[in-house]
CSV table of C-alpha atoms and ligand atoms in Angstrom, one decimal:
chain,number,residue,atom,x,y,z
V,9,MET,CA,2.1,-7.2,3.1
V,10,THR,CA,-1.5,-6.5,2.4
V,11,GLY,CA,-2.9,-5.9,-1.1
V,12,LEU,CA,-5.6,-3.6,-2.4
V,13,PHE,CA,-9.3,-3.7,-2.8
V,14,ILE,CA,-10.5,-1.6,-5.7
V,15,THR,CA,-14.2,-1.3,-6.6
V,16,LEU,CA,-16.0,0.1,-9.7
V,17,GLU,CA,-19.4,1.6,-9.4
V,18,GLY,CA,-22.0,3.2,-11.6
V,19,GLY,CA,-25.3,2.8,-13.3
V,20,ASP,CA,-26.2,-0.1,-15.7
V,21,GLY,CA,-24.4,0.4,-18.9
V,22,SER,CA,-21.6,2.8,-17.6
V,23,GLY,CA,-18.7,0.6,-18.7
V,24,LYS,CA,-17.5,-0.8,-15.3
V,25,SER,CA,-16.6,-4.3,-16.6
V,26,THR,CA,-14.6,-2.9,-19.5
V,27,GLN,CA,-12.7,-0.7,-17.2
V,28,ALA,CA,-12.1,-3.5,-14.6
V,29,SER,CA,-10.6,-5.7,-17.4
V,30,LEU,CA,-8.4,-3.0,-18.7
V,31,LEU,CA,-7.1,-2.1,-15.2
V,32,ALA,CA,-6.5,-5.9,-14.4
V,33,ASP,CA,-4.6,-6.3,-17.6
V,34,TRP,CA,-2.4,-3.3,-17.0
V,35,LEU,CA,-1.7,-4.4,-13.4
V,36,ARG,CA,-0.9,-8.0,-14.4
V,37,GLU,CA,1.5,-6.8,-17.2
V,38,SER,CA,3.2,-4.6,-14.4
V,39,GLY,CA,3.7,-7.8,-12.5
V,40,TYR,CA,0.9,-7.6,-9.9
V,41,THR,CA,-1.2,-10.5,-8.9
V,42,VAL,CA,-4.9,-9.6,-9.6
V,43,GLU,CA,-8.1,-11.2,-8.6
V,44,ARG,CA,-11.5,-10.2,-10.2
V,45,SER,CA,-14.7,-10.4,-8.4
V,46,ARG,CA,-18.2,-8.9,-8.8
V,47,GLU,CA,-21.4,-8.5,-6.8
V,48,PRO,CA,-23.8,-10.1,-7.0
V,49,GLY,CA,-22.2,-13.3,-8.2
V,50,GLY,CA,-18.5,-13.3,-7.3
V,51,THR,CA,-18.7,-16.8,-5.9
V,52,GLU,CA,-20.6,-20.1,-6.4
V,53,LEU,CA,-23.0,-19.3,-3.8
V,54,GLY,CA,-23.2,-15.7,-5.1
V,55,LEU,CA,-24.1,-17.0,-8.6
V,56,GLU,CA,-27.2,-18.6,-7.1
V,57,LEU,CA,-28.1,-15.6,-5.1
V,58,ARG,CA,-27.6,-13.4,-8.3
V,59,GLU,CA,-30.1,-15.6,-10.2
V,60,ILE,CA,-32.7,-15.1,-7.5
V,61,VAL,CA,-32.2,-11.4,-7.0
V,62,LEU,CA,-31.9,-10.5,-10.8
V,63,HIS,CA,-34.2,-13.1,-12.4
V,64,ARG,CA,-36.7,-14.3,-9.9
V,65,ARG,CA,-40.2,-14.2,-11.4
V,66,GLY,CA,-42.5,-12.4,-8.9
V,67,PRO,CA,-41.9,-9.8,-6.2
V,68,ILE,CA,-39.1,-9.6,-3.8
V,69,ALA,CA,-39.7,-7.2,-0.8
V,70,PRO,CA,-37.1,-4.3,-0.7
V,71,ARG,CA,-35.8,-5.4,2.6
V,72,ALA,CA,-35.5,-9.0,1.3
V,73,GLU,CA,-33.7,-7.8,-1.7
V,74,ALA,CA,-31.2,-5.7,0.4
V,75,LEU,CA,-30.5,-8.8,2.5
V,76,ILE,CA,-29.9,-11.1,-0.5
V,77,TYR,CA,-27.2,-8.5,-1.8
V,78,ALA,CA,-25.8,-8.4,1.7
V,79,ALA,CA,-25.6,-12.2,1.9
V,80,ASP,CA,-23.9,-12.4,-1.5
V,81,ARG,CA,-21.4,-9.7,-0.2
V,82,ALA,CA,-20.8,-11.3,3.1
V,83,HIS,CA,-19.7,-14.6,1.5
V,84,ASN,CA,-17.7,-12.9,-1.4
V,85,ILE,CA,-15.8,-10.9,1.1
V,86,ALA,CA,-15.2,-13.7,3.6
V,87,THR,CA,-14.3,-16.4,1.1
V,88,LYS,CA,-12.6,-14.6,-1.7
V,89,VAL,CA,-11.7,-11.0,-1.4
V,90,ARG,CA,-10.4,-10.6,2.1
V,91,PRO,CA,-8.2,-13.8,1.8
V,92,ALA,CA,-6.7,-12.4,-1.5
V,93,VAL,CA,-6.1,-8.9,-0.1
V,94,GLU,CA,-4.4,-10.7,3.0
V,95,ARG,CA,-2.2,-12.5,0.6
V,96,GLY,CA,-1.0,-9.2,-0.9
V,97,GLU,CA,-3.1,-9.4,-4.1
V,98,ILE,CA,-5.1,-6.6,-5.8
V,99,VAL,CA,-8.7,-7.4,-6.0
V,100,ILE,CA,-10.6,-5.4,-8.7
V,101,GLN,CA,-14.4,-5.8,-8.2
V,102,ASP,CA,-17.5,-4.7,-10.1
V,103,ARG,CA,-19.9,-3.1,-7.5
V,104,TYR,CA,-19.8,-3.2,-3.8
V,105,LEU,CA,-21.8,-1.7,-0.8
V,106,ASP,CA,-22.1,1.6,-2.5
V,107,SER,CA,-24.4,-0.1,-5.0
V,108,SER,CA,-26.6,-1.3,-2.1
V,109,VAL,CA,-26.8,2.3,-0.7
V,110,ALA,CA,-27.7,3.6,-4.2
V,111,TYR,CA,-30.0,1.0,-5.5
V,112,GLN,CA,-31.7,-0.2,-2.3
V,113,GLY,CA,-31.3,3.1,-0.5
V,114,ALA,CA,-31.9,5.9,-3.0
V,115,GLY,CA,-33.6,3.5,-5.6
V,116,ARG,CA,-36.0,1.5,-3.5
V,117,VAL,CA,-36.1,4.2,-0.8
V,118,LEU,CA,-34.8,2.3,2.2
V,119,ASP,CA,-32.9,4.2,4.9
V,120,PRO,CA,-29.3,4.6,3.3
V,121,THR,CA,-27.6,4.5,6.6
V,122,GLU,CA,-29.4,1.3,7.6
V,123,VAL,CA,-28.6,-0.3,4.2
V,124,ARG,CA,-24.9,0.7,4.6
V,125,ASP,CA,-24.9,-0.8,8.3
V,126,ILE,CA,-26.2,-4.1,7.0
V,127,SER,CA,-23.3,-4.3,4.6
V,128,LEU,CA,-20.8,-3.3,7.1
V,129,TRP,CA,-22.1,-6.0,9.5
V,130,ALA,CA,-22.0,-8.5,6.7
V,131,THR,CA,-18.3,-7.7,5.8
V,132,GLU,CA,-17.0,-6.9,9.3
V,133,GLY,CA,-16.4,-3.3,8.1
V,134,PHE,CA,-14.1,-4.3,5.0
V,135,MET,CA,-13.9,-1.1,2.9
V,136,PRO,CA,-12.3,-0.5,-0.6
V,137,ASN,CA,-9.0,1.5,-0.9
V,138,LEU,CA,-10.4,3.2,-4.0
V,139,THR,CA,-13.8,3.3,-5.6
V,140,ILE,CA,-14.2,4.4,-9.2
V,141,LEU,CA,-17.6,5.9,-10.0
V,142,LEU,CA,-18.4,6.0,-13.8
V,143,ASP,CA,-21.1,8.6,-13.7
V,144,LEU,CA,-23.7,8.3,-16.5
V,145,ASP,CA,-26.9,10.1,-17.3
V,146,GLU,CA,-29.6,7.3,-16.9
V,147,ALA,CA,-31.1,8.0,-20.3
V,148,ILE,CA,-27.8,7.3,-22.1
V,149,GLY,CA,-27.1,4.3,-19.8
V,150,ARG,CA,-30.6,3.0,-21.1
V,151,LYS,CA,-29.7,3.5,-24.7
V,152,ARG,CA,-26.5,1.6,-24.2
V,153,LEU,CA,-28.3,-1.3,-22.5
V,154,ASP,CA,-31.0,-1.3,-25.3
V,155,GLN,CA,-28.2,-2.0,-27.8
V,156,ALA,CA,-26.5,-4.7,-25.7
V,157,ARG,CA,-29.5,-6.7,-24.2
V,158,SER,CA,-32.4,-8.7,-25.4
V,159,ALA,CA,-34.1,-8.6,-22.0
V,160,TYR,CA,-33.7,-6.5,-18.8
V,161,ASP,CA,-33.1,-8.0,-15.3
V,162,ARG,CA,-35.2,-6.9,-12.4
V,163,LEU,CA,-33.1,-3.9,-11.6
V,164,GLU,CA,-32.5,-2.8,-15.2
V,165,ALA,CA,-36.3,-3.0,-15.8
V,166,GLU,CA,-37.0,-0.2,-13.2
V,167,HIS,CA,-38.2,3.1,-14.6
V,168,GLY,CA,-36.2,6.2,-15.4
V,169,GLU,CA,-36.9,8.0,-12.1
V,170,PHE,CA,-35.5,4.9,-10.1
V,171,HIS,CA,-32.2,5.2,-12.1
V,172,ALA,CA,-32.1,8.9,-11.7
V,173,ARG,CA,-32.3,8.4,-8.0
V,174,VAL,CA,-29.7,5.7,-8.1
V,175,ARG,CA,-27.4,8.2,-10.0
V,176,ALA,CA,-27.9,10.9,-7.5
V,177,GLY,CA,-27.3,8.4,-4.7
V,178,PHE,CA,-23.8,7.5,-6.1
V,179,LEU,CA,-22.9,11.1,-6.5
V,180,ALA,CA,-23.9,11.9,-3.0
V,181,LEU,CA,-21.8,9.0,-1.7
V,182,ALA,CA,-18.8,10.1,-3.7
V,183,ALA,CA,-19.2,13.8,-2.6
V,184,ALA,CA,-19.3,12.6,1.1
V,185,ASP,CA,-16.0,10.5,0.7
V,186,PRO,CA,-13.7,12.3,-1.9
V,187,GLU,CA,-10.6,10.5,-0.5
V,188,ARG,CA,-12.0,7.1,-1.4
V,189,PHE,CA,-13.8,8.1,-4.7
V,190,LEU,CA,-12.7,8.9,-8.1
V,191,VAL,CA,-15.5,10.2,-10.2
V,192,LEU,CA,-15.1,10.0,-14.0
V,193,PRO,CA,-17.8,10.9,-16.7
V,194,ALA,CA,-18.7,7.5,-18.4
V,195,THR,CA,-19.2,9.4,-21.6
V,196,ASP,CA,-15.4,10.0,-22.0
V,197,SER,CA,-13.5,7.7,-24.4
V,198,ILE,CA,-12.6,4.1,-23.0
V,199,GLU,CA,-8.9,5.1,-23.3
V,200,SER,CA,-9.2,8.3,-21.5
V,201,ILE,CA,-11.2,6.8,-18.7
V,202,ALA,CA,-8.6,3.9,-18.5
V,203,ALA,CA,-5.7,6.4,-18.3
V,204,ALA,CA,-7.3,8.5,-15.5
V,205,ILE,CA,-7.9,5.2,-13.6
V,206,ARG,CA,-4.2,4.2,-14.1
V,207,ASP,CA,-3.0,7.5,-12.9
V,208,ARG,CA,-5.1,7.2,-9.7
V,209,VAL,CA,-4.0,3.6,-9.1
V,210,THR,CA,-0.3,4.5,-9.6
V,211,VAL,CA,-0.6,7.0,-6.8
V,212,LEU,CA,-2.2,4.4,-4.7
V,213,LEU,CA,0.6,1.9,-5.4
V,214,GLY,CA,3.1,4.6,-4.3
R,9,LIG,P1,-24.6,-6.2,-13.0
R,9,LIG,O1,-23.8,-7.2,-12.5
R,9,LIG,O2,-24.9,-6.5,-14.4
R,9,LIG,O3,-24.0,-4.8,-12.8
R,9,LIG,O4,-26.0,-6.3,-12.4
R,9,LIG,C1,-26.3,-6.2,-11.1
R,9,LIG,C2,-27.5,-5.4,-10.8
R,9,LIG,O5,-27.9,-5.5,-9.3
R,9,LIG,C3,-27.5,-4.0,-11.1
R,9,LIG,O6,-28.7,-3.6,-11.8
R,9,LIG,C4,-27.3,-3.2,-9.9
R,9,LIG,C5,-28.0,-4.2,-8.8
R,9,LIG,N1,-27.4,-4.1,-7.5
R,9,LIG,C6,-28.2,-3.8,-6.5
R,9,LIG,O7,-29.4,-3.3,-6.6
R,9,LIG,N2,-27.5,-3.6,-5.3
R,9,LIG,C7,-26.3,-4.2,-4.9
R,9,LIG,O8,-25.9,-4.2,-3.8
R,9,LIG,C8,-25.6,-4.7,-6.0
R,9,LIG,C9,-24.2,-5.1,-5.8
R,9,LIG,C10,-26.1,-4.5,-7.3
């Protein structure tokens, strides 16, 4: 029996973690074994890489940044996610390779196909069964972050145009793969987003 790998994507401040927790609680109450992860930082090595890529003072070249995210991803999938899915568990994860295509591809303006290929190499082609995209206007995301944060990390600190490109990048990915993606407006209420996610996951569970 193989499990499921479900990822949540979206801009900063779109509510991914809240929805991941609600989904995990609901699945556990329904009797499933659920593992949570996130990128960057789902493993101990990942936490060290997260610190570098989000908080290092001084520049990181765009290709180096892409490779750090890919290294975190390789380790997370090999040591945590793939083994859990092979045990039949449901893994719910904040962010995956779509974030690299959107942030390093559309945001940093690296070739999106190359960025994706690096992650596919890193993970031996491991793909989610479902990806939930919480779509949010970047100006609203910024306002939400302003209320929640005292300081921005390296990516959050990027200008509005960068985040607009990231949003467009996510929407293009979803349009190209409607089977895998569920796109929901992040401005809907927490409960109605959670209900839409539960409906889709119910279909996935058969
Ligand atoms: P978060 O864990 O708070 O969402 O922060 C992670 C940040 O890293 C967020 O701004 C998005 C960014 N990111 C990338 O640029 N590329 C990636 O591949 C991933 C996973 C995240």
